[in-house]
């Protein structure tokens, strides 16, 4: 049979702009400005006329008129239905027809004018968020739903883009592929796809579909977060009656260029979007990857041909580059994995691979000689055996594993999300989920075939057993391909290990012909686990791990924990472990923690852990008893403060500290009124909440202050009302006015309270002289000055231990918490003896947990570690470096309006416009979501939620600081 695609060379029409203008005038009676638009085989112009904006389309004479009529009919059909997105609407010519003709160069061209869709093609956006990919899939599906009842004689034609003809097209055009490697790849991809499709195609649904819902044909508008939202669909030129599955595959595979490293994860989102609107059958889901491969191959061979036809066309060469990327990305995913993963995502039962039945009815012989017991080991994120800090040397790892198993055989578990030994770069999702079972045994131990079969691959030893593949890796093989082995026969001996784990045999089930990894990325785990089931039952050990379920856990949280007790992120990972400045989710993925200002020492500090554990064994009671550590901690804390601040009250939290400070100030002054700065947060108790005006925490804060609270201007030199060099004095005037107002009302000021570095505004440094002038006017009126160091004290600013030092001032009362206990409840109010004594008028003071042996010891240990590990100095050095690098980013990203702060309390303020400083609030949230995907935990703060908080544990390394800046740079460059 002759191949209809051979010799179909379709050079585009070649009208110049002047001629196109004439076409527009003569056929449609319109004049306007013409701008050329790219096209594969037609010629298109955007035309701006007084009557509006249109697209003038001059068709390739190779195309049949009935096809154009079908396109027009479909567009009108969709425009008439409530599809929820826009399509171009055909415009009648002066003589009332929709497809007038024009003769040029001896050819008759069909001409159309259609309405123009505002927006940008999705192709213009580099990164496409999962929500955007789903919307793309939904749009494709809504088109298919709307076209389900559409018909037109023009849709039944032989089209090179119809996937049913993909292999003919590839055969016909393969010769245009000059690069031999590329040609080989295309040929093999096509063979794989053809074989898979042959089995499925009789069961694939057919209907009229757009068949070209790609990123160039989907028009998007940018939402407030700066993300593209698909709002329109153009170019109905490939519409045909074909497989629904090919419509989905086309919609997905064309986007791979946006994230070619994670093709399956990307396609899964598109498919989920499609499937949610137009449910797919299991056969259709199985056909998706073969169809994606076929489509990618057709696109590439067509682009190769186009480049041959039109070597000067930059458009053709660019298309080819993208098509190659798409094909390589699609080809990197085994079809079996794609099928399993997409079925799982779509909630369809996994394909019956016949293995489970066999596994449950057969028991194998031993893999290692002897009858030793098999003891499963916990190497998961929450392992007590090996934590993130234990992976320094192989001997330690070996000893830990040996100690856990005694004389038995240690077994590494299947499906476990394991901790890895390196975290400095956590941008790419690491392969943490273990596929198969590890049997630990000394180097040189003989390894036996557990079941009879034929060796099909070495190394690693792969034995075909009952039609399935059983792989034994980590073995020096003594068998070769083709050997028939009996159960119990020696096949090799345990090899030297390649990583930090001691020698072990990795036992794994594989689908025949699929090269599964030993461990996979969590996002691919469901697919891989469906393909590679647990060999534990055959080995006689129960080892399978249930994957974590962060979504189910969140459901339970929502059902029982108060909604206002908020959590970070809409869909957060389940974090169950921390180590230094990283946190780990239950899949073993590490995240750089840029938000945990409480954990100054870093997470799970061993010194704190062991001190606290010992104290719990010795004593934990309340501060009415007489014991040493309360004294030691109070002495050490007071010693860190200026001499006058010599008396300590011990509490548990920042809110309590502030609440108590309020009562102390009232008792000491006999006055009632407080002056607090706008946008600040000081706590949740009744009194500390009364002086908090952060709108982020309470949007109605300003309207609801009690009459004893006087709110003064926010001393924010970036966003506040005074921004010049005299800002300190001018903001302090606002404090002086408040003092005067209180006096005028016949009342007295008890205290002025402020964070000495404006933490809740995003780490903004107070302007020079502000605290001195403000303190002076408050003191002149008999009031006290409270420095709330709950967030910003304790060495965080690097250059100082207390943030008030930066202002060269000494407060009368200091509140301390958060860092003081590194997450254990430790808080304090430190003041002068005379002020503290005045509290006696209020009765005594007692807090059940404040100052307890446990809490005091935690406080003491934190101070010790800060000093011993030079964490303040680290905050200074790494903080300065980080500040410099973040500043440098401002040159490249206009969105960064300012970088605030000092040491390891900084803020990256995001704005829509540097002149107006309009806060980029929605963008900041979306950017944090993308940072999370890339392994960085960050959150916005300030009244507008537009400042990225930078307040990591003080043990942050320079490498991690660089990683943070590089990742932020990448996000701001590629989108979010
Ligand atoms: N003061 C400041 C400046 C704070 O940032 C906070 C907590 N964000 C508090 C007080 C209250 O501390 P806690 O959450 O320990 O009660």
XYZ file of N, CA, C and O in Angstrom, residues 174 179-192 297 300 324 327-329 331-332:
92
model
N 11.258 9.461 8.330
C 12.463 9.160 9.103
C 13.738 9.516 8.342
O 14.746 9.908 8.933
N 20.757 13.028 11.955
C 21.566 12.500 13.062
C 21.212 11.030 13.292
O 20.070 10.690 13.590
N 22.233 10.170 13.186
C 21.951 8.728 13.245
C 21.459 8.274 14.611
O 20.599 7.408 14.721
N 22.012 8.882 15.658
C 21.554 8.519 17.007
C 20.080 8.857 17.174
O 19.297 8.104 17.756
N 19.731 10.034 16.668
C 18.324 10.447 16.766
C 17.438 9.473 15.984
O 16.370 9.079 16.434
N 17.929 9.096 14.822
C 17.134 8.205 13.974
C 16.916 6.859 14.682
O 15.816 6.320 14.690
N 17.995 6.370 15.295
C 17.883 5.088 16.002
C 16.896 5.203 17.153
O 16.066 4.316 17.378
N 16.999 6.313 17.861
C 16.092 6.499 18.999
C 14.639 6.532 18.521
O 13.767 5.848 19.072
N 14.395 7.300 17.466
C 13.017 7.412 16.972
C 12.505 6.042 16.533
O 11.374 5.649 16.836
N 13.378 5.315 15.859
C 12.942 4.006 15.365
C 12.573 3.096 16.544
O 11.536 2.452 16.543
N 13.411 3.124 17.567
C 13.138 2.202 18.670
C 11.916 2.652 19.470
O 11.104 1.839 19.898
N 11.778 3.969 19.643
C 10.601 4.488 20.342
C 9.338 4.094 19.576
O 8.334 3.655 20.156
N 9.400 4.226 18.260
C 8.225 3.927 17.441
C 7.883 2.448 17.548
O 6.695 2.082 17.651
N 8.902 1.607 17.562
C 8.633 0.164 17.673
C 7.962 -0.181 18.996
O 6.983 -0.913 19.046
N 8.522 0.373 20.064
C 7.947 0.123 21.390
C 6.497 0.585 21.429
O 5.608 -0.115 21.927
N 7.414 11.386 18.452
C 8.216 10.961 17.294
C 7.700 11.620 16.018
O 8.489 12.085 15.177
N 8.770 15.171 15.934
C 10.192 15.344 15.620
C 10.473 15.091 14.140
O 11.143 15.899 13.495
N 12.694 17.520 19.976
C 13.718 16.556 20.411
C 13.692 16.407 21.928
O 13.760 15.303 22.457
N 10.746 14.319 22.941
C 10.899 12.893 22.645
C 11.868 12.236 23.632
O 11.589 11.159 24.162
N 12.981 12.902 23.881
C 13.951 12.321 24.816
C 13.333 12.168 26.197
O 13.546 11.162 26.872
N 12.558 13.166 26.598
C 11.932 13.094 27.933
C 10.939 11.932 27.981
O 10.936 11.137 28.921
N 10.871 9.296 26.128
C 11.551 8.008 25.973
C 12.282 7.584 27.246
O 12.623 6.422 27.406
N 12.501 8.539 28.154
C 13.233 8.197 29.385
C 12.353 7.448 30.388
O 12.842 6.975 31.398
